């Protein structure tokens, strides 16, 4: 376990759990916390033994976004600078990580906290989870990727409603819109997220990484380019030992043992 003051990183075999840990402030993001979160993703990126990541919050919230009290400091960096220097590196680290990230959404995800949830590859919600694009309520605009992720995740109409009105999206509604894979009782959320991580960790790491990248790239490409990219990635995957192992396991009617080669 690597303990920052405000972000905890636990590694258990092939699974890393990153916990936002300022429960007294609903895990609102301070500068040290953003630094620790970026560092945690860096540590995960370097540890090739990690095959899946769970991101969650301590206490009753996932993350309430930017710490608005810290923002009162007259010496605070301008908003655009803070975004470019501290938020964007976190979002980019999450999207470029070549392992899947599961958001275990244990309570409210507001503002940039919602953006963190959206930047995960998959989300499971506890029944008490909710999403709120709180930016408009304080005269700000969606940031940290929220305006990029949300229309892609829930469609443009629902995204406009959530972003413009700032309405709270409950866990049940989030499931209906496909934003979360499923909703589970709060007290089983960690276990359910871990079970999903265990499933992911048993899959071929190279194929998972390429799938994550393919899904991301396809959003901004036309069909022809995507077909070509698929052919390229499939050529690479097809030449891997893991593909041979997957085929052998299928023919021998046994579970595969993927090594990432
Ligand atoms: O650098 C930059 O500023 C640019 C980046 C901006 C990105 C952003 O994230 S902007 C959006 C920032 N977030 C918000 O506007 C959300 C503010 N919080 C809320 O709207 C509500 O707290 C929630 C809807 C999240 C939850 O409501 P509720 O009723 O469950 O809890 P609460 O009573 O409001 O909050 C509990 C405590 O957490 C409370 O502490 P206290 O006063 O009892 O000691 C509250 O002040 C604290 N807290 C909640 N959110 C924040 C916060 N403290 C600091 N910053 C927060 N964002």
Tab-separated table of C-alpha atoms and ligand atoms in Angstrom:
chain	number	residue	atom	x	y	z
A	1	UNK	CA	0.000	0.000	0.000
A	2	UNK	CA	1.307	3.453	-0.954
A	3	UNK	CA	-0.237	6.019	1.323
A	4	UNK	CA	-0.555	9.588	0.367
A	5	UNK	CA	-2.366	11.821	2.813
A	6	UNK	CA	-5.392	12.025	0.583
A	7	UNK	CA	-5.089	9.247	-1.987
A	8	UNK	CA	-4.490	5.613	-1.102
A	9	UNK	CA	-3.099	3.056	-3.499
A	10	UNK	CA	-3.441	-0.592	-2.558
A	11	UNK	CA	-2.114	-3.363	-4.775
A	12	UNK	CA	-3.483	-6.848	-4.282
A	13	UNK	CA	-2.013	-9.242	-6.838
A	14	UNK	CA	-2.955	-7.952	-10.290
A	15	UNK	CA	-5.472	-5.415	-9.000
A	16	UNK	CA	-4.794	-1.877	-7.826
A	17	UNK	CA	-7.356	0.079	-5.820
A	18	UNK	CA	-7.015	3.854	-5.734
A	19	UNK	CA	-9.132	5.491	-3.017
A	20	UNK	CA	-9.780	9.226	-2.846
A	21	UNK	CA	-9.415	9.858	0.851
A	22	UNK	CA	-10.754	13.131	2.221
A	23	UNK	CA	-14.091	11.839	3.458
A	24	UNK	CA	-14.700	14.861	5.703
A	25	UNK	CA	-14.909	17.043	2.555
A	26	UNK	CA	-16.617	14.433	0.350
A	27	UNK	CA	-13.213	13.791	-1.239
A	28	UNK	CA	-13.133	17.271	-2.782
A	29	UNK	CA	-9.919	17.724	-4.732
A	30	UNK	CA	-7.164	19.862	-3.257
A	31	UNK	CA	-3.804	20.506	-4.921
A	32	UNK	CA	-1.950	17.856	-2.862
A	33	UNK	CA	-4.710	15.395	-3.646
A	34	UNK	CA	-4.468	16.016	-7.385
A	35	UNK	CA	-0.699	15.572	-7.182
A	36	UNK	CA	-1.132	12.301	-5.284
A	37	UNK	CA	-3.795	11.050	-7.683
A	38	UNK	CA	-1.598	11.741	-10.712
A	39	UNK	CA	1.270	9.997	-8.923
A	40	UNK	CA	-0.895	6.970	-8.123
A	41	UNK	CA	-1.789	6.521	-11.789
A	42	UNK	CA	1.909	6.896	-12.656
A	43	UNK	CA	2.804	4.147	-10.176
A	44	UNK	CA	0.154	1.885	-11.669
A	45	UNK	CA	1.364	2.616	-15.209
A	46	UNK	CA	4.897	1.499	-14.283
A	47	UNK	CA	3.831	-1.695	-12.519
A	48	UNK	CA	3.269	-4.202	-15.301
A	49	UNK	CA	1.966	-6.784	-12.825
A	50	UNK	CA	-1.184	-4.675	-12.362
A	51	UNK	CA	-3.890	-5.683	-14.811
A	52	UNK	CA	-6.940	-3.783	-13.604
A	53	UNK	CA	-7.618	-0.719	-11.470
A	54	UNK	CA	-10.525	0.222	-9.208
A	55	UNK	CA	-11.046	3.929	-8.462
A	56	UNK	CA	-13.340	4.774	-5.565
A	57	UNK	CA	-13.925	7.231	-2.733
A	58	UNK	CA	-13.735	6.913	1.037
A	59	UNK	CA	-16.843	7.626	3.082
A	60	UNK	CA	-20.196	8.648	1.662
A	61	UNK	CA	-19.040	10.348	-1.553
A	62	UNK	CA	-17.039	9.412	-4.619
A	63	UNK	CA	-15.730	12.947	-5.144
A	64	UNK	CA	-17.281	16.430	-4.831
A	65	UNK	CA	-14.968	17.946	-7.463
A	66	UNK	CA	-12.658	20.864	-6.912
A	67	UNK	CA	-12.292	21.847	-3.243
A	68	UNK	CA	-14.117	25.157	-3.315
A	69	UNK	CA	-12.686	26.247	0.020
A	70	UNK	CA	-9.123	25.896	-1.249
A	71	UNK	CA	-10.199	28.000	-4.243
A	72	UNK	CA	-10.776	30.947	-1.862
A	73	UNK	CA	-7.004	31.298	-1.418
A	74	UNK	CA	-6.105	34.597	-3.145
A	75	UNK	CA	-2.908	32.944	-4.331
A	76	UNK	CA	-4.788	30.125	-6.073
A	77	UNK	CA	-3.807	29.599	-9.706
A	78	UNK	CA	-6.219	30.881	-12.374
A	79	UNK	CA	-8.813	28.263	-13.273
A	80	UNK	CA	-7.455	27.578	-16.758
A	81	UNK	CA	-3.952	27.090	-15.357
A	82	UNK	CA	-5.188	24.744	-12.655
A	83	UNK	CA	-7.027	22.708	-15.261
A	84	UNK	CA	-4.097	22.493	-17.648
A	85	UNK	CA	-1.482	21.787	-15.004
A	86	UNK	CA	-3.327	19.540	-12.539
A	87	UNK	CA	-6.614	18.185	-13.881
A	88	UNK	CA	-5.699	17.416	-17.473
A	89	UNK	CA	-2.667	15.271	-16.593
A	90	UNK	CA	-4.908	13.091	-14.398
A	91	UNK	CA	-7.549	12.631	-17.094
A	92	UNK	CA	-4.887	11.932	-19.726
A	93	UNK	CA	-3.148	9.439	-17.420
A	94	UNK	CA	-6.443	7.602	-16.966
A	95	UNK	CA	-7.274	7.504	-20.663
A	96	UNK	CA	-3.776	6.521	-21.751
A	97	UNK	CA	-3.361	3.832	-19.094
A	98	UNK	CA	-3.190	0.551	-20.986
A	99	UNK	CA	-5.167	-1.250	-18.299
A	100	UNK	CA	-8.910	-0.921	-17.612
A	101	UNK	CA	-10.139	1.344	-14.816
A	102	UNK	CA	-13.368	0.531	-13.016
A	103	UNK	CA	-15.046	3.419	-11.229
A	104	UNK	CA	-16.694	2.107	-8.065
A	105	UNK	CA	-19.029	5.048	-7.555
A	106	UNK	CA	-19.893	4.956	-3.868
A	107	UNK	CA	-21.806	8.231	-3.514
A	108	UNK	CA	-22.060	11.616	-5.148
A	109	UNK	CA	-19.720	12.393	-8.057
A	110	UNK	CA	-19.904	16.153	-8.612
A	111	UNK	CA	-18.069	18.597	-10.872
A	112	UNK	CA	-14.601	17.311	-11.663
A	113	UNK	CA	-15.486	14.312	-9.492
A	114	UNK	CA	-18.071	13.382	-12.130
A	115	UNK	CA	-15.394	13.891	-14.787
A	116	UNK	CA	-13.158	11.410	-12.956
A	117	UNK	CA	-16.013	8.908	-12.945
A	118	UNK	CA	-16.614	9.483	-16.670
A	119	UNK	CA	-12.926	8.975	-17.442
A	120	UNK	CA	-13.054	5.426	-16.083
A	121	UNK	CA	-13.536	2.620	-18.608
A	122	UNK	CA	-16.411	1.025	-16.691
A	123	UNK	CA	-18.512	2.150	-13.780
A	124	UNK	CA	-20.414	0.273	-11.088
A	125	UNK	CA	-22.590	2.338	-8.774
A	126	UNK	CA	-23.757	1.807	-5.239
A	127	UNK	CA	-27.447	2.590	-4.742
A	128	UNK	CA	-26.551	5.894	-3.059
A	129	UNK	CA	-24.388	7.059	-5.995
A	130	UNK	CA	-25.352	10.097	-8.034
A	131	UNK	CA	-23.816	12.312	-10.686
A	132	UNK	CA	-24.126	16.078	-10.781
A	133	UNK	CA	-22.519	18.486	-13.211
A	134	UNK	CA	-22.345	21.085	-10.471
A	135	UNK	CA	-20.299	23.503	-12.581
A	136	UNK	CA	-23.252	25.628	-13.739
A	137	UNK	CA	-24.508	26.032	-10.176
A	138	UNK	CA	-21.411	28.079	-9.407
A	139	UNK	CA	-21.221	29.857	-12.761
A	140	UNK	CA	-18.635	27.559	-14.310
A	141	UNK	CA	-18.635	25.289	-17.336
A	142	UNK	CA	-18.053	21.522	-17.536
A	143	UNK	CA	-14.367	20.706	-17.408
A	144	UNK	CA	-11.830	17.922	-16.967
A	145	UNK	CA	-13.323	16.186	-19.990
A	146	UNK	CA	-16.957	16.228	-18.837
A	147	UNK	CA	-18.188	17.832	-22.061
A	148	UNK	CA	-16.273	15.244	-24.117
A	149	UNK	CA	-17.202	12.148	-22.141
A	150	UNK	CA	-20.807	12.793	-21.217
A	151	UNK	CA	-22.416	13.039	-24.704
A	152	UNK	CA	-20.494	9.926	-25.701
A	153	UNK	CA	-21.670	8.049	-22.625
A	154	UNK	CA	-25.334	9.066	-22.385
A	155	UNK	CA	-26.088	10.741	-25.745
A	156	UNK	CA	-26.226	14.439	-26.609
A	157	UNK	CA	-29.777	15.133	-25.385
A	158	UNK	CA	-29.289	13.773	-21.875
A	159	UNK	CA	-25.827	15.337	-21.715
A	160	UNK	CA	-27.290	18.754	-22.556
A	161	UNK	CA	-29.948	18.337	-19.869
A	162	UNK	CA	-27.427	17.368	-17.222
A	163	UNK	CA	-24.860	19.982	-18.190
A	164	UNK	CA	-27.257	22.906	-18.629
A	165	UNK	CA	-29.691	22.286	-15.792
A	166	UNK	CA	-27.194	20.713	-13.401
A	167	UNK	CA	-29.797	18.138	-12.396
A	168	UNK	CA	-28.711	15.234	-10.240
A	169	UNK	CA	-28.651	11.870	-12.008
A	170	UNK	CA	-29.458	9.055	-9.604
A	171	UNK	CA	-27.743	5.684	-9.752
A	172	UNK	CA	-30.911	4.088	-11.143
A	173	UNK	CA	-31.171	6.693	-13.925
A	174	UNK	CA	-27.463	6.353	-14.636
A	175	UNK	CA	-27.983	2.633	-15.169
A	176	UNK	CA	-30.943	3.327	-17.462
A	177	UNK	CA	-28.753	5.605	-19.591
A	178	UNK	CA	-25.913	3.099	-19.655
A	179	UNK	CA	-23.589	5.386	-17.723
A	180	UNK	CA	-23.027	2.679	-15.141
A	181	UNK	CA	-22.800	-1.016	-15.924
A	182	UNK	CA	-24.992	-1.826	-12.949
A	183	UNK	CA	-26.183	-0.657	-9.558
A	184	UNK	CA	-25.495	-2.771	-6.502
A	185	UNK	CA	-26.215	-2.356	-2.787
A	186	UNK	CA	-23.738	0.081	-1.232
A	187	UNK	CA	-22.315	-2.539	1.106
A	188	UNK	CA	-21.421	-4.879	-1.774
A	189	UNK	CA	-19.965	-2.213	-4.100
A	190	UNK	CA	-16.301	-2.870	-3.276
A	191	UNK	CA	-16.726	-6.621	-3.616
A	192	UNK	CA	-18.603	-6.258	-6.918
A	193	UNK	CA	-15.952	-3.910	-8.299
A	194	UNK	CA	-13.217	-6.308	-7.206
A	195	UNK	CA	-15.046	-9.209	-8.852
A	196	UNK	CA	-15.184	-7.255	-12.100
A	197	UNK	CA	-11.486	-6.386	-11.744
A	198	UNK	CA	-10.637	-10.052	-11.180
A	199	UNK	CA	-12.481	-10.943	-14.398
A	200	UNK	CA	-10.599	-8.266	-16.326
A	201	UNK	CA	-7.281	-9.311	-14.790
A	202	UNK	CA	-7.774	-12.830	-16.131
A	203	UNK	CA	-8.122	-11.610	-19.739
A	204	UNK	CA	-5.287	-11.118	-22.234
A	205	UNK	CA	-3.637	-7.806	-21.236
A	206	UNK	CA	-2.502	-6.894	-24.746
A	207	UNK	CA	-5.970	-7.428	-26.200
A	208	UNK	CA	-7.546	-5.427	-23.368
A	209	UNK	CA	-5.153	-2.524	-23.893
A	210	UNK	CA	-5.766	-2.522	-27.643
A	211	UNK	CA	-9.536	-2.713	-27.105
A	212	UNK	CA	-9.462	0.294	-24.764
A	213	UNK	CA	-7.473	2.247	-27.329
A	214	UNK	CA	-9.695	1.142	-30.209
A	215	UNK	CA	-12.892	2.237	-28.471
A	216	UNK	CA	-11.377	5.611	-27.689
A	217	UNK	CA	-10.000	6.274	-31.165
A	218	UNK	CA	-13.126	5.114	-32.973
A	219	UNK	CA	-15.052	8.110	-31.587
A	220	UNK	CA	-13.054	10.554	-33.612
A	221	UNK	CA	-12.457	8.497	-36.764
A	222	UNK	CA	-14.488	7.537	-39.795
A	223	UNK	CA	-15.439	3.929	-40.560
A	224	UNK	CA	-12.707	3.348	-43.149
A	225	UNK	CA	-9.974	4.437	-40.770
A	226	UNK	CA	-11.494	2.377	-37.985
A	227	UNK	CA	-11.684	-0.758	-40.156
A	228	UNK	CA	-8.022	-0.308	-41.029
A	229	UNK	CA	-7.072	0.194	-37.372
A	230	UNK	CA	-9.010	-2.916	-36.409
A	231	UNK	CA	-7.164	-4.941	-39.016
A	232	UNK	CA	-3.830	-3.648	-37.718
A	233	UNK	CA	-4.659	-4.361	-34.070
A	234	UNK	CA	-6.065	-7.766	-34.907
A	235	UNK	CA	-2.885	-8.592	-36.780
A	236	UNK	CA	-0.892	-7.745	-33.662
A	237	UNK	CA	-3.249	-9.594	-31.314
A	238	UNK	CA	-3.358	-12.608	-33.617
A	239	UNK	CA	0.431	-12.899	-33.495
A	240	UNK	CA	0.539	-12.936	-29.691
A	241	UNK	CA	1.162	-15.917	-27.449
A	242	UNK	CA	-1.977	-15.014	-25.583
A	243	UNK	CA	-4.020	-15.575	-28.718
A	244	UNK	CA	-2.395	-18.991	-29.171
A	245	UNK	CA	-3.117	-19.750	-25.525
A	246	UNK	CA	-6.745	-18.629	-25.894
A	247	UNK	CA	-7.188	-20.889	-28.918
A	248	UNK	CA	-5.523	-23.841	-27.193
A	249	UNK	CA	-7.651	-23.341	-24.075
A	250	UNK	CA	-10.810	-23.268	-26.187
A	251	UNK	CA	-9.909	-26.471	-28.025
A	252	UNK	CA	-8.802	-28.219	-24.814
A	253	UNK	CA	-11.945	-27.014	-22.969
A	254	UNK	CA	-9.980	-25.400	-20.116
A	255	UNK	CA	-9.633	-21.828	-18.793
A	256	UNK	CA	-6.872	-19.845	-20.545
A	257	UNK	CA	-3.770	-18.656	-18.709
A	258	UNK	CA	-2.831	-15.338	-20.273
A	259	UNK	CA	0.638	-13.946	-19.627
A	260	UNK	CA	0.595	-10.712	-21.598
A	261	UNK	CA	3.017	-12.044	-24.231
B	1	LIG	O1	-9.481	24.822	-9.976
B	1	LIG	C1	-10.669	24.928	-10.309
B	1	LIG	O2	-11.528	25.420	-9.528
B	1	LIG	C2	-11.117	24.444	-11.654
B	1	LIG	C3	-11.772	23.165	-11.580
B	1	LIG	C4	-13.100	23.047	-11.327
B	1	LIG	C5	-13.732	21.707	-11.321
B	1	LIG	C6	-14.921	21.565	-10.400
B	1	LIG	O3	-15.036	20.482	-9.862
B	1	LIG	S1	-16.031	22.835	-10.188
B	1	LIG	C7	-17.317	22.091	-9.207
B	1	LIG	C8	-16.913	21.969	-7.744
B	1	LIG	N1	-17.839	21.171	-6.977
B	1	LIG	C9	-19.045	21.613	-6.614
B	1	LIG	O4	-19.500	22.672	-6.957
B	1	LIG	C10	-19.833	20.703	-5.691
B	1	LIG	C11	-20.031	21.376	-4.351
B	1	LIG	N2	-20.700	20.481	-3.414
B	1	LIG	C12	-22.025	20.252	-3.464
B	1	LIG	O5	-22.730	20.755	-4.320
B	1	LIG	C13	-22.580	19.338	-2.429
B	1	LIG	O6	-21.699	19.303	-1.341
B	1	LIG	C14	-22.797	17.910	-2.953
B	1	LIG	C15	-23.960	17.901	-3.958
B	1	LIG	C16	-21.554	17.324	-3.595
B	1	LIG	C17	-23.183	17.002	-1.751
B	1	LIG	O7	-24.206	17.626	-0.986
B	1	LIG	P1	-24.515	17.078	0.488
B	1	LIG	O8	-25.718	17.814	0.969
B	1	LIG	O9	-24.597	15.597	0.446
B	1	LIG	O10	-23.224	17.418	1.380
B	1	LIG	P2	-22.800	18.844	1.953
B	1	LIG	O11	-23.402	19.030	3.301
B	1	LIG	O12	-23.029	19.911	0.957
B	1	LIG	O13	-21.216	18.669	2.108
B	1	LIG	C18	-20.642	17.916	3.190
B	1	LIG	C19	-19.321	18.557	3.544
B	1	LIG	O14	-18.440	18.487	2.417
B	1	LIG	C20	-19.464	20.029	3.885
B	1	LIG	O15	-18.462	20.318	4.834
B	1	LIG	P3	-18.820	21.145	6.172
B	1	LIG	O16	-19.292	22.473	5.729
B	1	LIG	O17	-19.912	20.335	6.830
B	1	LIG	O18	-17.533	21.171	6.935
B	1	LIG	C21	-19.145	20.704	2.573
B	1	LIG	O19	-18.686	22.018	2.705
B	1	LIG	C22	-18.027	19.808	2.081
B	1	LIG	N3	-17.900	19.880	0.605
B	1	LIG	C23	-18.734	19.375	-0.309
B	1	LIG	N4	-18.293	19.671	-1.530
B	1	LIG	C24	-17.193	20.405	-1.365
B	1	LIG	C25	-16.940	20.550	-0.002
B	1	LIG	N5	-15.890	21.236	0.470
B	1	LIG	C26	-15.084	21.825	-0.465
B	1	LIG	N6	-15.263	21.722	-1.775
B	1	LIG	C27	-16.303	21.029	-2.280
B	1	LIG	N7	-16.438	20.888	-3.614
